[in-house]
């Protein structure tokens, strides 16, 4: 696995965790920011053909 692929996957995982934490805290503003970050990370992954797996969903 390339360094780029690892970085993209790390970014997707971090954004998903941030989104889940925001939902748990019932923080709508943080959830919106995290959802945007997750969408951006997933878009980057798709653009470069990085498989993020079925377990990672879009915000």
Short mmCIF file of N, CA and C in Angstrom, two decimals:
data_model
loop_
_atom_site.label_atom_id
_atom_site.label_comp_id
_atom_site.label_asym_id
_atom_site.label_seq_id
_atom_site.Cartn_x
_atom_site.Cartn_y
_atom_site.Cartn_z
N UNK A 1 0.85 -1.17 0.00
CA UNK A 1 0.00 0.00 0.00
C UNK A 1 0.90 1.24 0.00
N UNK A 2 0.56 2.18 -0.87
CA UNK A 2 1.38 3.38 -0.98
C UNK A 2 1.13 4.33 0.20
N UNK A 3 2.05 5.23 0.37
CA UNK A 3 1.93 6.25 1.42
C UNK A 3 0.69 7.10 1.18
N UNK A 4 0.44 7.43 -0.10
CA UNK A 4 -0.74 8.23 -0.43
C UNK A 4 -2.03 7.50 -0.03
N UNK A 5 -2.12 6.23 -0.39
CA UNK A 5 -3.30 5.44 -0.06
C UNK A 5 -3.50 5.38 1.45
N UNK A 6 -2.43 5.14 2.17
CA UNK A 6 -2.52 5.10 3.64
C UNK A 6 -3.02 6.43 4.19
N UNK A 7 -2.53 7.53 3.63
CA UNK A 7 -2.94 8.86 4.11
C UNK A 7 -4.41 9.11 3.82
N UNK A 8 -4.87 8.71 2.64
CA UNK A 8 -6.28 8.90 2.30
C UNK A 8 -7.17 8.07 3.22
N UNK A 9 -6.79 6.82 3.44
CA UNK A 9 -7.59 5.96 4.33
C UNK A 9 -7.60 6.50 5.75
N UNK A 10 -6.48 7.01 6.20
CA UNK A 10 -6.40 7.60 7.55
C UNK A 10 -7.32 8.82 7.64
N UNK A 11 -7.33 9.63 6.59
CA UNK A 11 -8.18 10.82 6.57
C UNK A 11 -9.66 10.42 6.60
N UNK A 12 -10.03 9.41 5.84
CA UNK A 12 -11.42 8.94 5.82
C UNK A 12 -11.82 8.41 7.20
N UNK A 13 -10.96 7.58 7.79
CA UNK A 13 -11.26 7.03 9.12
C UNK A 13 -11.41 8.15 10.16
N UNK A 14 -10.50 9.11 10.14
CA UNK A 14 -10.55 10.21 11.11
C UNK A 14 -11.83 11.04 10.94
N UNK A 15 -12.19 11.31 9.71
CA UNK A 15 -13.41 12.09 9.46
C UNK A 15 -14.65 11.33 9.92
N UNK A 16 -14.66 10.03 9.69
CA UNK A 16 -15.81 9.23 10.13
C UNK A 16 -15.89 9.21 11.66
N UNK A 17 -14.77 9.05 12.32
CA UNK A 17 -14.76 9.06 13.78
C UNK A 17 -15.22 10.42 14.32
N UNK A 18 -14.77 11.49 13.67
CA UNK A 18 -15.17 12.84 14.08
C UNK A 18 -16.68 13.01 13.92
N UNK A 19 -17.22 12.50 12.82
CA UNK A 19 -18.65 12.60 12.57
C UNK A 19 -19.44 11.81 13.61
N UNK A 20 -19.01 10.61 13.90
CA UNK A 20 -19.70 9.80 14.90
C UNK A 20 -19.64 10.46 16.28
N UNK A 21 -18.51 11.05 16.62
CA UNK A 21 -18.39 11.75 17.90
C UNK A 21 -19.31 12.96 17.96
N UNK A 22 -19.42 13.67 16.87
CA UNK A 22 -20.31 14.83 16.82
C UNK A 22 -21.76 14.42 16.98
N UNK A 23 -22.14 13.32 16.33
CA UNK A 23 -23.50 12.81 16.50
C UNK A 23 -23.75 12.41 17.95
N UNK A 24 -22.78 11.73 18.55
CA UNK A 24 -22.94 11.29 19.94
C UNK A 24 -23.07 12.48 20.89
N UNK A 25 -22.36 13.57 20.57
CA UNK A 25 -22.41 14.77 21.40
C UNK A 25 -23.58 15.68 21.05
N UNK A 26 -24.34 15.26 20.03
CA UNK A 26 -25.47 16.06 19.55
C UNK A 26 -25.04 17.48 19.18
N UNK A 27 -23.88 17.57 18.54
CA UNK A 27 -23.31 18.85 18.12
C UNK A 27 -23.52 19.01 16.62
N UNK A 28 -24.57 19.71 16.25
CA UNK A 28 -24.94 19.84 14.84
C UNK A 28 -23.88 20.56 14.02
N UNK A 29 -23.27 21.59 14.59
CA UNK A 29 -22.24 22.32 13.85
C UNK A 29 -21.04 21.44 13.57
N UNK A 30 -20.56 20.76 14.58
CA UNK A 30 -19.41 19.86 14.40
C UNK A 30 -19.75 18.73 13.44
N UNK A 31 -20.98 18.23 13.50
CA UNK A 31 -21.40 17.17 12.59
C UNK A 31 -21.38 17.66 11.14
N UNK A 32 -21.81 18.89 10.93
CA UNK A 32 -21.79 19.45 9.57
C UNK A 32 -20.36 19.58 9.06
N UNK A 33 -19.47 20.05 9.91
CA UNK A 33 -18.06 20.17 9.51
C UNK A 33 -17.46 18.80 9.22
N UNK A 34 -17.74 17.84 10.08
CA UNK A 34 -17.20 16.49 9.91
C UNK A 34 -17.77 15.83 8.66
N UNK A 35 -19.04 16.05 8.38
CA UNK A 35 -19.65 15.48 7.18
C UNK A 35 -19.01 16.05 5.93
N UNK A 36 -18.73 17.34 5.94
CA UNK A 36 -18.04 17.96 4.80
C UNK A 36 -16.65 17.37 4.62
N UNK A 37 -15.93 17.18 5.71
CA UNK A 37 -14.59 16.59 5.65
C UNK A 37 -14.66 15.16 5.12
N UNK A 38 -15.64 14.40 5.60
CA UNK A 38 -15.78 13.02 5.14
C UNK A 38 -16.12 12.99 3.64
N UNK A 39 -17.03 13.84 3.22
CA UNK A 39 -17.37 13.90 1.79
C UNK A 39 -16.14 14.23 0.95
N UNK A 40 -15.35 15.18 1.41
CA UNK A 40 -14.14 15.57 0.67
C UNK A 40 -13.14 14.42 0.62
N UNK A 41 -12.94 13.75 1.75
CA UNK A 41 -12.00 12.63 1.79
C UNK A 41 -12.45 11.49 0.90
N UNK A 42 -13.76 11.20 0.88
CA UNK A 42 -14.28 10.14 0.03
C UNK A 42 -14.17 10.51 -1.45
N UNK A 43 -14.40 11.77 -1.75
CA UNK A 43 -14.26 12.24 -3.13
C UNK A 43 -12.82 12.08 -3.61
N UNK A 44 -11.86 12.43 -2.76
CA UNK A 44 -10.45 12.26 -3.08
C UNK A 44 -10.11 10.79 -3.29
N UNK A 45 -10.63 9.94 -2.43
CA UNK A 45 -10.37 8.51 -2.56
C UNK A 45 -10.91 7.98 -3.89
N UNK A 46 -12.15 8.34 -4.22
CA UNK A 46 -12.73 7.89 -5.49
C UNK A 46 -11.93 8.39 -6.68
N UNK A 47 -11.53 9.65 -6.63
CA UNK A 47 -10.78 10.26 -7.74
C UNK A 47 -9.51 9.49 -8.03
N UNK A 48 -8.88 8.97 -6.99
CA UNK A 48 -7.60 8.28 -7.15
C UNK A 48 -7.72 6.76 -7.07
N UNK A 49 -8.95 6.25 -7.08
CA UNK A 49 -9.16 4.82 -7.11
C UNK A 49 -8.81 4.10 -5.83
N UNK A 50 -8.89 4.80 -4.71
CA UNK A 50 -8.59 4.20 -3.41
C UNK A 50 -9.87 3.55 -2.88
N UNK A 51 -9.81 2.26 -2.62
CA UNK A 51 -10.95 1.51 -2.09
C UNK A 51 -11.03 1.77 -0.59
N UNK A 52 -12.09 2.42 -0.17
CA UNK A 52 -12.26 2.72 1.25
C UNK A 52 -13.05 1.63 1.97
N UNK A 53 -13.50 0.63 1.23
CA UNK A 53 -14.22 -0.48 1.84
C UNK A 53 -15.68 -0.15 2.08
N UNK A 54 -16.45 -1.18 2.28
CA UNK A 54 -17.89 -1.01 2.50
C UNK A 54 -18.22 -0.47 3.88
N UNK A 55 -17.32 -0.64 4.84
CA UNK A 55 -17.58 -0.22 6.20
C UNK A 55 -17.52 1.28 6.40
N UNK A 56 -17.04 1.99 5.41
CA UNK A 56 -16.94 3.45 5.54
C UNK A 56 -18.01 4.05 4.66
N UNK A 57 -18.92 4.74 5.30
CA UNK A 57 -20.05 5.31 4.58
C UNK A 57 -19.88 6.82 4.41
N UNK A 58 -20.63 7.36 3.51
CA UNK A 58 -20.61 8.79 3.32
C UNK A 58 -21.48 9.45 4.37
N UNK A 59 -21.13 10.69 4.69
CA UNK A 59 -21.86 11.45 5.68
C UNK A 59 -23.13 11.92 5.14
#
